[in-house]
Amino acid sequence: MQRLFAFILLPVIFLLTGLPAAAEGDAAVYRDAVSIVKRAEQAQGRLSYENYVVHMTLSVIESMRISHGFVDGVPTTFMQFLNGMPNGVINYRDQIVYIEPGDKYYSVGDSYFPNLFLRLLNSSADEICQRYDVYSLGQSRVADLIVDMVKLVPSDGFGYNLLLAADQETGLIVQLDVSDVNGSLVERFMTVNLKVSGSVPPVLEDTVRRLPGLLRPGIPQVASEKLRWKLGWLPDNFFVVRTNRHAVFGTDSSSEYMLISNKFTDVSIYLTSHVSEISVPVLTLNATTVYRQRISENLDIAVIGQIPPDMARTIAQSVVLE
């Protein structure tokens, strides 16, 4: 009950307090926040640990174990869900591999983890500070650990605000809150037990040894196809990852697809044939937005990603047919 109350109360605290008064004029506050982020990067680069995390959204609560260490000198992170079927995902030699029950492995060629918490853990301080303005919010307590609190605000004004907590003793990030521009909390990752050791976690090493031969050094290159449209506006720090064209199953129509990313957030954009009126243009589930818009007599555009609705709308409205 206490954690549920905290989950509900936190957005109200955000609204009432906002940024600390010193953050707007005191450069020392900024330097302190940057030093916390840099220390988190250093901790991720040298420590082996197991972090038991609860992931909460407005509709889902799930538990996971994040194991991190250096296998054969290679930094490796493995996330496994602890409830239901034992699904997981591992980053080894710059490749993301998904693991399903029955030792089924597959990779889609991506080099980024599927959730924001894991991406932050494996991002450099320079990458984070380029994307966000950072502000120190003092100290707090998470999982019986004294932590430093840092608020991350998108420097371009687009995207969700983040609040992270870094363990003062180790420097590791042990909590991440995602909130919208109104301060409403939409997602939380929170450590409940952190185990730091001087050796590689056994589950991590065992998982790497069982990986099939599909892994190879380097990131696979995915060929992109030329589309009949382009984006008139690309958010700051976003880049086009790949594009393709494929048939829509069960129909005679095709879909054109573009994936854009800033390494923290992926956004998928689809151009499809118009088949029905769009009665609800915007759907939001937790932090994910689906925005649809008709852009010509027979074409629709859909934007899907963990971004605010206004950002999805701006991307869709910038589409230019060629």
PDB file of C-alpha atoms in Angstrom:
ATOM      1  CA  MET A   1       0.000   0.000   0.000  1.00  0.00           C
ATOM      2  CA  GLN A   2       2.852   2.408   0.803  1.00  0.00           C
ATOM      3  CA  ARG A   3       4.436   1.907  -2.627  1.00  0.00           C
ATOM      4  CA  LEU A   4       1.093   2.296  -4.378  1.00  0.00           C
ATOM      5  CA  PHE A   5       0.570   5.557  -2.460  1.00  0.00           C
ATOM      6  CA  ALA A   6       4.052   6.730  -3.489  1.00  0.00           C
ATOM      7  CA  PHE A   7       3.321   5.826  -7.107  1.00  0.00           C
ATOM      8  CA  ILE A   8       0.174   7.988  -7.028  1.00  0.00           C
ATOM      9  CA  LEU A   9       1.665  10.827  -4.969  1.00  0.00           C
ATOM     10  CA  LEU A  10       4.887  11.348  -6.928  1.00  0.00           C
ATOM     11  CA  PRO A  11       3.263  13.158  -9.908  1.00  0.00           C
ATOM     12  CA  VAL A  12       1.701  15.585  -7.441  1.00  0.00           C
ATOM     13  CA  ILE A  13       5.111  16.253  -5.914  1.00  0.00           C
ATOM     14  CA  PHE A  14       6.507  16.918  -9.399  1.00  0.00           C
ATOM     15  CA  LEU A  15       3.746  19.423 -10.054  1.00  0.00           C
ATOM     16  CA  LEU A  16       4.219  21.225  -6.748  1.00  0.00           C
ATOM     17  CA  THR A  17       7.994  21.375  -6.704  1.00  0.00           C
ATOM     18  CA  GLY A  18       9.113  21.381 -10.357  1.00  0.00           C
ATOM     19  CA  LEU A  19      12.825  22.127 -10.628  1.00  0.00           C
ATOM     20  CA  PRO A  20      14.699  23.289  -7.560  1.00  0.00           C
ATOM     21  CA  ALA A  21      15.100  27.057  -7.334  1.00  0.00           C
ATOM     22  CA  ALA A  22      18.876  26.817  -7.607  1.00  0.00           C
ATOM     23  CA  ALA A  23      18.698  24.801 -10.839  1.00  0.00           C
ATOM     24  CA  GLU A  24      17.835  27.783 -12.984  1.00  0.00           C
ATOM     25  CA  GLY A  25      20.712  29.981 -11.933  1.00  0.00           C
ATOM     26  CA  ASP A  26      23.276  27.945 -10.086  1.00  0.00           C
ATOM     27  CA  ALA A  27      25.808  26.243 -12.366  1.00  0.00           C
ATOM     28  CA  ALA A  28      27.003  24.153  -9.417  1.00  0.00           C
ATOM     29  CA  VAL A  29      23.690  22.277  -9.411  1.00  0.00           C
ATOM     30  CA  TYR A  30      24.201  21.371 -13.062  1.00  0.00           C
ATOM     31  CA  ARG A  31      27.814  20.279 -12.489  1.00  0.00           C
ATOM     32  CA  ASP A  32      26.737  18.129  -9.547  1.00  0.00           C
ATOM     33  CA  ALA A  33      24.038  16.446 -11.663  1.00  0.00           C
ATOM     34  CA  VAL A  34      26.501  15.778 -14.484  1.00  0.00           C
ATOM     35  CA  SER A  35      28.993  14.259 -12.049  1.00  0.00           C
ATOM     36  CA  ILE A  36      26.302  11.859 -10.783  1.00  0.00           C
ATOM     37  CA  VAL A  37      25.516  10.765 -14.356  1.00  0.00           C
ATOM     38  CA  LYS A  38      29.232  10.321 -15.133  1.00  0.00           C
ATOM     39  CA  ARG A  39      29.726   8.268 -11.976  1.00  0.00           C
ATOM     40  CA  ALA A  40      26.817   6.028 -13.036  1.00  0.00           C
ATOM     41  CA  GLU A  41      28.533   5.453 -16.394  1.00  0.00           C
ATOM     42  CA  GLN A  42      31.801   4.572 -14.637  1.00  0.00           C
ATOM     43  CA  ALA A  43      30.012   2.154 -12.294  1.00  0.00           C
ATOM     44  CA  GLN A  44      28.371   0.378 -15.217  1.00  0.00           C
ATOM     45  CA  GLY A  45      31.770   0.122 -16.875  1.00  0.00           C
ATOM     46  CA  ARG A  46      33.563  -1.583 -14.004  1.00  0.00           C
ATOM     47  CA  LEU A  47      31.102  -3.427 -11.710  1.00  0.00           C
ATOM     48  CA  SER A  48      29.499  -6.858 -11.898  1.00  0.00           C
ATOM     49  CA  TYR A  49      26.074  -7.093 -10.294  1.00  0.00           C
ATOM     50  CA  GLU A  50      22.566  -8.509 -10.183  1.00  0.00           C
ATOM     51  CA  ASN A  51      19.787  -5.943  -9.918  1.00  0.00           C
ATOM     52  CA  TYR A  52      16.262  -7.152  -9.087  1.00  0.00           C
ATOM     53  CA  VAL A  53      13.837  -4.582 -10.481  1.00  0.00           C
ATOM     54  CA  VAL A  54      10.081  -4.016 -10.440  1.00  0.00           C
ATOM     55  CA  HIS A  55       8.683  -2.398 -13.596  1.00  0.00           C
ATOM     56  CA  MET A  56       5.404  -0.554 -13.059  1.00  0.00           C
ATOM     57  CA  THR A  57       3.046   1.130 -15.491  1.00  0.00           C
ATOM     58  CA  LEU A  58      -0.588   2.121 -15.117  1.00  0.00           C
ATOM     59  CA  SER A  59      -1.646  -1.315 -16.400  1.00  0.00           C
ATOM     60  CA  VAL A  60       1.235  -3.721 -15.685  1.00  0.00           C
ATOM     61  CA  ILE A  61       3.515  -4.657 -12.800  1.00  0.00           C
ATOM     62  CA  GLU A  62       6.326  -7.081 -13.640  1.00  0.00           C
ATOM     63  CA  SER A  63       9.583  -8.173 -12.041  1.00  0.00           C
ATOM     64  CA  MET A  64      12.918  -8.686 -13.742  1.00  0.00           C
ATOM     65  CA  ARG A  65      16.527  -9.493 -12.967  1.00  0.00           C
ATOM     66  CA  ILE A  66      19.270  -7.498 -14.654  1.00  0.00           C
ATOM     67  CA  SER A  67      22.642  -9.274 -14.609  1.00  0.00           C
ATOM     68  CA  HIS A  68      25.724  -7.362 -15.708  1.00  0.00           C
ATOM     69  CA  GLY A  69      29.389  -8.264 -15.936  1.00  0.00           C
ATOM     70  CA  PHE A  70      32.333  -8.874 -18.246  1.00  0.00           C
ATOM     71  CA  VAL A  71      32.366 -12.198 -20.083  1.00  0.00           C
ATOM     72  CA  ASP A  72      35.708 -12.794 -21.789  1.00  0.00           C
ATOM     73  CA  GLY A  73      36.397  -9.113 -21.175  1.00  0.00           C
ATOM     74  CA  VAL A  74      33.247  -8.059 -23.062  1.00  0.00           C
ATOM     75  CA  PRO A  75      30.675  -5.927 -21.157  1.00  0.00           C
ATOM     76  CA  THR A  76      27.444  -7.957 -21.168  1.00  0.00           C
ATOM     77  CA  THR A  77      23.960  -7.270 -19.811  1.00  0.00           C
ATOM     78  CA  PHE A  78      21.169  -9.842 -19.499  1.00  0.00           C
ATOM     79  CA  MET A  79      17.584  -9.014 -18.527  1.00  0.00           C
ATOM     80  CA  GLN A  80      15.201 -11.837 -17.638  1.00  0.00           C
ATOM     81  CA  PHE A  81      11.541 -11.607 -16.621  1.00  0.00           C
ATOM     82  CA  LEU A  82      10.929 -13.436 -13.342  1.00  0.00           C
ATOM     83  CA  ASN A  83       7.174 -14.056 -13.650  1.00  0.00           C
ATOM     84  CA  GLY A  84       5.486 -16.342 -16.167  1.00  0.00           C
ATOM     85  CA  MET A  85       7.497 -17.843 -19.007  1.00  0.00           C
ATOM     86  CA  PRO A  86      11.288 -17.243 -18.683  1.00  0.00           C
ATOM     87  CA  ASN A  87      11.759 -14.727 -21.510  1.00  0.00           C
ATOM     88  CA  GLY A  88      14.857 -12.566 -21.659  1.00  0.00           C
ATOM     89  CA  VAL A  89      17.122 -10.367 -23.747  1.00  0.00           C
ATOM     90  CA  ILE A  90      20.911 -10.118 -23.725  1.00  0.00           C
ATOM     91  CA  ASN A  91      23.379  -7.644 -25.187  1.00  0.00           C
ATOM     92  CA  TYR A  92      26.627  -9.383 -26.134  1.00  0.00           C
ATOM     93  CA  ARG A  93      29.240  -8.102 -28.583  1.00  0.00           C
ATOM     94  CA  ASP A  94      27.051  -5.160 -29.614  1.00  0.00           C
ATOM     95  CA  GLN A  95      24.103  -7.343 -30.598  1.00  0.00           C
ATOM     96  CA  ILE A  96      20.711  -7.774 -28.993  1.00  0.00           C
ATOM     97  CA  VAL A  97      19.480 -11.363 -28.756  1.00  0.00           C
ATOM     98  CA  TYR A  98      16.010 -12.310 -27.526  1.00  0.00           C
ATOM     99  CA  ILE A  99      15.665 -15.580 -25.620  1.00  0.00           C
ATOM    100  CA  GLU A 100      12.358 -17.455 -25.463  1.00  0.00           C
ATOM    101  CA  PRO A 101      11.367 -20.604 -23.527  1.00  0.00           C
ATOM    102  CA  GLY A 102      12.950 -23.771 -24.831  1.00  0.00           C
ATOM    103  CA  ASP A 103      16.275 -22.076 -25.591  1.00  0.00           C
ATOM    104  CA  LYS A 104      14.904 -20.337 -28.688  1.00  0.00           C
ATOM    105  CA  TYR A 105      17.110 -17.428 -29.761  1.00  0.00           C
ATOM    106  CA  TYR A 106      16.596 -14.735 -32.345  1.00  0.00           C
ATOM    107  CA  SER A 107      18.100 -11.381 -33.232  1.00  0.00           C
ATOM    108  CA  VAL A 108      16.540  -8.606 -35.311  1.00  0.00           C
ATOM    109  CA  GLY A 109      19.820  -6.806 -35.879  1.00  0.00           C
ATOM    110  CA  ASP A 110      19.200  -4.063 -33.322  1.00  0.00           C
ATOM    111  CA  SER A 111      21.986  -2.867 -31.038  1.00  0.00           C
ATOM    112  CA  TYR A 112      19.740  -1.218 -28.409  1.00  0.00           C
ATOM    113  CA  PHE A 113      17.778  -2.739 -25.543  1.00  0.00           C
ATOM    114  CA  PRO A 114      13.965  -2.685 -25.807  1.00  0.00           C
ATOM    115  CA  ASN A 115      13.314  -0.569 -22.714  1.00  0.00           C
ATOM    116  CA  LEU A 116      14.509   2.842 -21.570  1.00  0.00           C
ATOM    117  CA  PHE A 117      15.965   1.709 -18.230  1.00  0.00           C
ATOM    118  CA  LEU A 118      18.373  -0.714 -19.892  1.00  0.00           C
ATOM    119  CA  ARG A 119      19.285   1.853 -22.535  1.00  0.00           C
ATOM    120  CA  LEU A 120      20.168   4.419 -19.875  1.00  0.00           C
ATOM    121  CA  LEU A 121      22.291   1.888 -17.998  1.00  0.00           C
ATOM    122  CA  ASN A 122      24.316   1.266 -21.146  1.00  0.00           C
ATOM    123  CA  SER A 123      24.554   4.890 -22.358  1.00  0.00           C
ATOM    124  CA  SER A 124      27.468   7.236 -21.864  1.00  0.00           C
ATOM    125  CA  ALA A 125      27.156  10.386 -19.770  1.00  0.00           C
ATOM    126  CA  ASP A 126      27.892  12.465 -22.877  1.00  0.00           C
ATOM    127  CA  GLU A 127      24.987  10.838 -24.754  1.00  0.00           C
ATOM    128  CA  ILE A 128      22.611  11.474 -21.849  1.00  0.00           C
ATOM    129  CA  CYS A 129      23.692  15.101 -21.348  1.00  0.00           C
ATOM    130  CA  GLN A 130      23.429  15.783 -25.084  1.00  0.00           C
ATOM    131  CA  ARG A 131      19.812  14.603 -25.108  1.00  0.00           C
ATOM    132  CA  TYR A 132      18.720  15.986 -21.716  1.00  0.00           C
ATOM    133  CA  ASP A 133      19.212  18.982 -19.457  1.00  0.00           C
ATOM    134  CA  VAL A 134      20.159  17.554 -16.052  1.00  0.00           C
ATOM    135  CA  TYR A 135      19.285  18.874 -12.589  1.00  0.00           C
ATOM    136  CA  SER A 136      20.274  17.597  -9.159  1.00  0.00           C
ATOM    137  CA  LEU A 137      17.304  17.119  -6.791  1.00  0.00           C
ATOM    138  CA  GLY A 138      19.171  16.129  -3.634  1.00  0.00           C
ATOM    139  CA  GLN A 139      19.064  12.802  -1.831  1.00  0.00           C
ATOM    140  CA  SER A 140      16.482  10.109  -1.155  1.00  0.00           C
ATOM    141  CA  ARG A 141      16.269   6.393  -0.320  1.00  0.00           C
ATOM    142  CA  VAL A 142      15.518   3.424  -2.608  1.00  0.00           C
ATOM    143  CA  ALA A 143      15.623  -0.256  -1.536  1.00  0.00           C
ATOM    144  CA  ASP A 144      17.360   0.782   1.713  1.00  0.00           C
ATOM    145  CA  LEU A 145      20.072   2.568  -0.306  1.00  0.00           C
ATOM    146  CA  ILE A 146      20.909   6.262   0.005  1.00  0.00           C
ATOM    147  CA  VAL A 147      20.615   7.707  -3.490  1.00  0.00           C
ATOM    148  CA  ASP A 148      21.269  10.912  -5.426  1.00  0.00           C
ATOM    149  CA  MET A 149      18.263  12.120  -7.438  1.00  0.00           C
ATOM    150  CA  VAL A 150      18.686  13.642 -10.922  1.00  0.00           C
ATOM    151  CA  LYS A 151      15.947  15.022 -13.148  1.00  0.00           C
ATOM    152  CA  LEU A 152      16.418  14.769 -16.934  1.00  0.00           C
ATOM    153  CA  VAL A 153      14.452  17.177 -19.129  1.00  0.00           C
ATOM    154  CA  PRO A 154      14.575  16.790 -22.952  1.00  0.00           C
ATOM    155  CA  SER A 155      16.724  19.656 -24.205  1.00  0.00           C
ATOM    156  CA  ASP A 156      14.604  20.080 -27.354  1.00  0.00           C
ATOM    157  CA  GLY A 157      11.311  20.183 -25.450  1.00  0.00           C
ATOM    158  CA  PHE A 158      10.098  16.916 -27.012  1.00  0.00           C
ATOM    159  CA  GLY A 159       9.817  13.673 -25.094  1.00  0.00           C
ATOM    160  CA  TYR A 160       9.179  12.534 -21.540  1.00  0.00           C
ATOM    161  CA  ASN A 161      10.839  13.894 -18.406  1.00  0.00           C
ATOM    162  CA  LEU A 162      12.925  11.391 -16.446  1.00  0.00           C
ATOM    163  CA  LEU A 163      13.862  11.124 -12.787  1.00  0.00           C
ATOM    164  CA  LEU A 164      16.698   8.757 -11.930  1.00  0.00           C
ATOM    165  CA  ALA A 165      18.180   7.663  -8.633  1.00  0.00           C
ATOM    166  CA  ALA A 166      21.846   6.608  -8.343  1.00  0.00           C
ATOM    167  CA  ASP A 167      23.153   4.623  -5.390  1.00  0.00           C
ATOM    168  CA  GLN A 168      25.663   6.792  -3.508  1.00  0.00           C
ATOM    169  CA  GLU A 169      27.874   3.841  -2.555  1.00  0.00           C
ATOM    170  CA  THR A 170      28.255   2.176  -5.971  1.00  0.00           C
ATOM    171  CA  GLY A 171      27.036   4.874  -8.390  1.00  0.00           C
ATOM    172  CA  LEU A 172      24.630   2.439 -10.067  1.00  0.00           C
ATOM    173  CA  ILE A 173      21.193   3.621 -11.241  1.00  0.00           C
ATOM    174  CA  VAL A 174      18.531   1.970  -9.083  1.00  0.00           C
ATOM    175  CA  GLN A 175      15.358   3.806 -10.102  1.00  0.00           C
ATOM    176  CA  LEU A 176      13.935   5.494 -13.181  1.00  0.00           C
ATOM    177  CA  ASP A 177      10.630   7.384 -13.343  1.00  0.00           C
ATOM    178  CA  VAL A 178       9.093   8.509 -16.635  1.00  0.00           C
ATOM    179  CA  SER A 179       6.608  11.396 -16.492  1.00  0.00           C
ATOM    180  CA  ASP A 180       4.795  13.534 -19.040  1.00  0.00           C
ATOM    181  CA  VAL A 181       4.904  17.341 -19.311  1.00  0.00           C
ATOM    182  CA  ASN A 182       2.119  17.625 -16.724  1.00  0.00           C
ATOM    183  CA  GLY A 183       4.101  15.651 -14.172  1.00  0.00           C
ATOM    184  CA  SER A 184       1.930  12.538 -14.437  1.00  0.00           C
ATOM    185  CA  LEU A 185       3.917   9.373 -13.818  1.00  0.00           C
ATOM    186  CA  VAL A 186       3.533   6.897 -16.709  1.00  0.00           C
ATOM    187  CA  GLU A 187       6.284   4.360 -15.997  1.00  0.00           C
ATOM    188  CA  ARG A 188       8.666   3.372 -13.197  1.00  0.00           C
ATOM    189  CA  PHE A 189      11.613   0.990 -12.886  1.00  0.00           C
ATOM    190  CA  MET A 190      12.593   0.465  -9.225  1.00  0.00           C
ATOM    191  CA  THR A 191      15.276  -1.706  -7.644  1.00  0.00           C
ATOM    192  CA  VAL A 192      14.164  -3.915  -4.759  1.00  0.00           C
ATOM    193  CA  ASN A 193      17.465  -5.776  -4.275  1.00  0.00           C
ATOM    194  CA  LEU A 194      20.947  -4.943  -5.584  1.00  0.00           C
ATOM    195  CA  LYS A 195      23.791  -7.464  -5.352  1.00  0.00           C
ATOM    196  CA  VAL A 196      27.264  -6.209  -6.350  1.00  0.00           C
ATOM    197  CA  SER A 197      30.062  -8.777  -6.556  1.00  0.00           C
ATOM    198  CA  GLY A 198      33.621  -9.100  -7.744  1.00  0.00           C
ATOM    199  CA  SER A 199      32.814 -11.868 -10.235  1.00  0.00           C
ATOM    200  CA  VAL A 200      30.543 -12.406 -13.234  1.00  0.00           C
ATOM    201  CA  PRO A 201      27.012 -13.488 -12.156  1.00  0.00           C
ATOM    202  CA  PRO A 202      26.726 -17.249 -12.914  1.00  0.00           C
ATOM    203  CA  VAL A 203      23.417 -16.832 -14.792  1.00  0.00           C
ATOM    204  CA  LEU A 204      25.075 -14.311 -17.120  1.00  0.00           C
ATOM    205  CA  GLU A 205      28.063 -16.474 -17.944  1.00  0.00           C
ATOM    206  CA  ASP A 206      25.888 -19.563 -18.387  1.00  0.00           C
ATOM    207  CA  THR A 207      23.558 -17.702 -20.775  1.00  0.00           C
ATOM    208  CA  VAL A 208      26.452 -16.484 -22.935  1.00  0.00           C
ATOM    209  CA  ARG A 209      27.895 -20.008 -23.177  1.00  0.00           C
ATOM    210  CA  ARG A 210      24.545 -21.302 -24.445  1.00  0.00           C
ATOM    211  CA  LEU A 211      24.149 -18.673 -27.158  1.00  0.00           C
ATOM    212  CA  PRO A 212      24.062 -20.191 -30.648  1.00  0.00           C
ATOM    213  CA  GLY A 213      26.474 -19.408 -33.433  1.00  0.00           C
ATOM    214  CA  LEU A 214      24.265 -16.662 -34.866  1.00  0.00           C
ATOM    215  CA  LEU A 215      26.276 -14.145 -32.906  1.00  0.00           C
ATOM    216  CA  ARG A 216      29.179 -12.461 -34.623  1.00  0.00           C
ATOM    217  CA  PRO A 217      31.236  -9.360 -33.832  1.00  0.00           C
ATOM    218  CA  GLY A 218      29.782  -6.101 -35.079  1.00  0.00           C
ATOM    219  CA  ILE A 219      26.258  -4.925 -35.836  1.00  0.00           C
ATOM    220  CA  PRO A 220      24.539  -6.522 -38.849  1.00  0.00           C
ATOM    221  CA  GLN A 221      23.792  -3.998 -41.569  1.00  0.00           C
ATOM    222  CA  VAL A 222      20.161  -3.918 -42.697  1.00  0.00           C
ATOM    223  CA  ALA A 223      19.593  -2.691 -46.251  1.00  0.00           C
ATOM    224  CA  SER A 224      17.148   0.211 -46.481  1.00  0.00           C
ATOM    225  CA  GLU A 225      14.657   0.686 -49.296  1.00  0.00           C
ATOM    226  CA  LYS A 226      13.729   3.998 -50.883  1.00  0.00           C
ATOM    227  CA  LEU A 227      10.257   5.153 -49.864  1.00  0.00           C
ATOM    228  CA  ARG A 228       7.768   7.325 -51.733  1.00  0.00           C
ATOM    229  CA  TRP A 229       7.673   9.767 -48.814  1.00  0.00           C
ATOM    230  CA  LYS A 230      10.017  11.521 -46.417  1.00  0.00           C
ATOM    231  CA  LEU A 231       9.901  13.325 -43.083  1.00  0.00           C
ATOM    232  CA  GLY A 232       9.861  17.102 -43.245  1.00  0.00           C
ATOM    233  CA  TRP A 233      10.845  17.239 -39.569  1.00  0.00           C
ATOM    234  CA  LEU A 234      13.144  14.959 -37.607  1.00  0.00           C
ATOM    235  CA  PRO A 235      13.406  15.579 -33.847  1.00  0.00           C
ATOM    236  CA  ASP A 236      16.808  16.697 -32.577  1.00  0.00           C
ATOM    237  CA  ASN A 237      19.319  13.854 -32.156  1.00  0.00           C
ATOM    238  CA  PHE A 238      17.045  11.403 -34.020  1.00  0.00           C
ATOM    239  CA  PHE A 239      18.316   9.546 -37.075  1.00  0.00           C
ATOM    240  CA  VAL A 240      16.835   7.081 -39.553  1.00  0.00           C
ATOM    241  CA  VAL A 241      17.769   3.523 -38.590  1.00  0.00           C
ATOM    242  CA  ARG A 242      16.180   1.716 -41.535  1.00  0.00           C
ATOM    243  CA  THR A 243      13.337   1.771 -44.027  1.00  0.00           C
ATOM    244  CA  ASN A 244      11.520  -0.999 -45.870  1.00  0.00           C
ATOM    245  CA  ARG A 245       8.431  -1.929 -47.838  1.00  0.00           C
ATOM    246  CA  HIS A 246       6.362  -5.083 -47.388  1.00  0.00           C
ATOM    247  CA  ALA A 247       2.969  -6.565 -48.239  1.00  0.00           C
ATOM    248  CA  VAL A 248       0.150  -6.425 -45.676  1.00  0.00           C
ATOM    249  CA  PHE A 249      -0.896  -9.980 -44.863  1.00  0.00           C
ATOM    250  CA  GLY A 250      -4.289 -10.964 -46.281  1.00  0.00           C
ATOM    251  CA  THR A 251      -4.621  -7.911 -48.529  1.00  0.00           C
ATOM    252  CA  ASP A 252      -3.410  -6.647 -51.880  1.00  0.00           C
ATOM    253  CA  SER A 253      -1.927  -3.518 -50.324  1.00  0.00           C
ATOM    254  CA  SER A 254       1.548  -2.757 -49.042  1.00  0.00           C
ATOM    255  CA  SER A 255       3.026  -0.835 -46.125  1.00  0.00           C
ATOM    256  CA  GLU A 256       6.081   1.412 -46.064  1.00  0.00           C
ATOM    257  CA  TYR A 257       8.017   1.582 -42.814  1.00  0.00           C
ATOM    258  CA  MET A 258      10.619   3.883 -41.294  1.00  0.00           C
ATOM    259  CA  LEU A 259      12.341   3.419 -37.930  1.00  0.00           C
ATOM    260  CA  ILE A 260      13.913   6.483 -36.300  1.00  0.00           C
ATOM    261  CA  SER A 261      15.799   6.578 -33.011  1.00  0.00           C
ATOM    262  CA  ASN A 262      17.893   8.750 -30.723  1.00  0.00           C
ATOM    263  CA  LYS A 263      19.373   5.650 -28.983  1.00  0.00           C
ATOM    264  CA  PHE A 264      17.011   6.140 -26.036  1.00  0.00           C
ATOM    265  CA  THR A 265      13.673   5.988 -27.859  1.00  0.00           C
ATOM    266  CA  ASP A 266      12.589   4.227 -31.044  1.00  0.00           C
ATOM    267  CA  VAL A 267       9.733   5.558 -33.172  1.00  0.00           C
ATOM    268  CA  SER A 268       8.080   3.508 -35.932  1.00  0.00           C
ATOM    269  CA  ILE A 269       6.332   5.272 -38.828  1.00  0.00           C
ATOM    270  CA  TYR A 270       4.031   3.436 -41.237  1.00  0.00           C
ATOM    271  CA  LEU A 271       2.457   4.576 -44.501  1.00  0.00           C
ATOM    272  CA  THR A 272      -0.523   2.381 -45.430  1.00  0.00           C
ATOM    273  CA  SER A 273      -3.495   2.395 -47.772  1.00  0.00           C
ATOM    274  CA  HIS A 274      -6.571   4.107 -46.350  1.00  0.00           C
ATOM    275  CA  VAL A 275      -9.214   1.449 -45.606  1.00  0.00           C
ATOM    276  CA  SER A 276     -11.536   3.076 -43.032  1.00  0.00           C
ATOM    277  CA  GLU A 277     -12.217   6.354 -41.314  1.00  0.00           C
ATOM    278  CA  ILE A 278      -9.970   7.170 -38.343  1.00  0.00           C
ATOM    279  CA  SER A 279     -12.405   7.689 -35.484  1.00  0.00           C
ATOM    280  CA  VAL A 280      -9.752   7.872 -32.719  1.00  0.00           C
ATOM    281  CA  PRO A 281      -6.530   9.455 -34.054  1.00  0.00           C
ATOM    282  CA  VAL A 282      -4.577   9.181 -30.792  1.00  0.00           C
ATOM    283  CA  LEU A 283      -4.278   6.153 -28.518  1.00  0.00           C
ATOM    284  CA  THR A 284      -2.024   6.207 -25.454  1.00  0.00           C
ATOM    285  CA  LEU A 285      -1.136   3.171 -23.340  1.00  0.00           C
ATOM    286  CA  ASN A 286       1.255   3.946 -20.506  1.00  0.00           C
ATOM    287  CA  ALA A 287       4.212   5.670 -22.215  1.00  0.00           C
ATOM    288  CA  THR A 288       3.413   4.424 -25.734  1.00  0.00           C
ATOM    289  CA  THR A 289       1.516   6.613 -28.203  1.00  0.00           C
ATOM    290  CA  VAL A 290      -0.178   5.514 -31.427  1.00  0.00           C
ATOM    291  CA  TYR A 291      -1.088   8.458 -33.679  1.00  0.00           C
ATOM    292  CA  ARG A 292      -2.899   7.971 -37.010  1.00  0.00           C
ATOM    293  CA  GLN A 293      -3.693  10.567 -39.643  1.00  0.00           C
ATOM    294  CA  ARG A 294      -5.042  10.546 -43.189  1.00  0.00           C
ATOM    295  CA  ILE A 295      -2.565  12.372 -45.448  1.00  0.00           C
ATOM    296  CA  SER A 296      -4.194  11.891 -48.855  1.00  0.00           C
ATOM    297  CA  GLU A 297      -7.326  10.428 -50.401  1.00  0.00           C
ATOM    298  CA  ASN A 298      -6.016   6.883 -50.154  1.00  0.00           C
ATOM    299  CA  LEU A 299      -3.081   6.980 -47.685  1.00  0.00           C
ATOM    300  CA  ASP A 300      -2.769   6.969 -43.886  1.00  0.00           C
ATOM    301  CA  ILE A 301       0.274   7.606 -41.717  1.00  0.00           C
ATOM    302  CA  ALA A 302       0.769   5.993 -38.289  1.00  0.00           C
ATOM    303  CA  VAL A 303       3.399   6.966 -35.717  1.00  0.00           C
ATOM    304  CA  ILE A 304       4.106   4.552 -32.829  1.00  0.00           C
ATOM    305  CA  GLY A 305       6.594   5.002 -29.995  1.00  0.00           C
ATOM    306  CA  GLN A 306       7.249   5.914 -26.382  1.00  0.00           C
ATOM    307  CA  ILE A 307       6.798   9.613 -27.053  1.00  0.00           C
ATOM    308  CA  PRO A 308       4.182  12.211 -26.051  1.00  0.00           C
ATOM    309  CA  PRO A 309       1.139  12.598 -28.359  1.00  0.00           C
ATOM    310  CA  ASP A 310       2.182  16.123 -29.444  1.00  0.00           C
ATOM    311  CA  MET A 311       5.525  14.811 -30.667  1.00  0.00           C
ATOM    312  CA  ALA A 312       3.847  11.961 -32.590  1.00  0.00           C
ATOM    313  CA  ARG A 313       1.419  14.424 -34.170  1.00  0.00           C
ATOM    314  CA  THR A 314       4.249  16.749 -35.252  1.00  0.00           C
ATOM    315  CA  ILE A 315       6.123  13.864 -36.887  1.00  0.00           C
ATOM    316  CA  ALA A 316       3.013  12.691 -38.745  1.00  0.00           C
ATOM    317  CA  GLN A 317       2.115  16.156 -39.974  1.00  0.00           C
ATOM    318  CA  SER A 318       5.622  16.636 -41.363  1.00  0.00           C
ATOM    319  CA  VAL A 319       5.330  13.696 -43.798  1.00  0.00           C
ATOM    320  CA  VAL A 320       5.819  14.786 -47.422  1.00  0.00           C
ATOM    321  CA  LEU A 321       4.848  12.564 -50.356  1.00  0.00           C
ATOM    322  CA  GLU A 322       7.364  12.401 -53.191  1.00  0.00           C
TER     323      GLU A 322
END
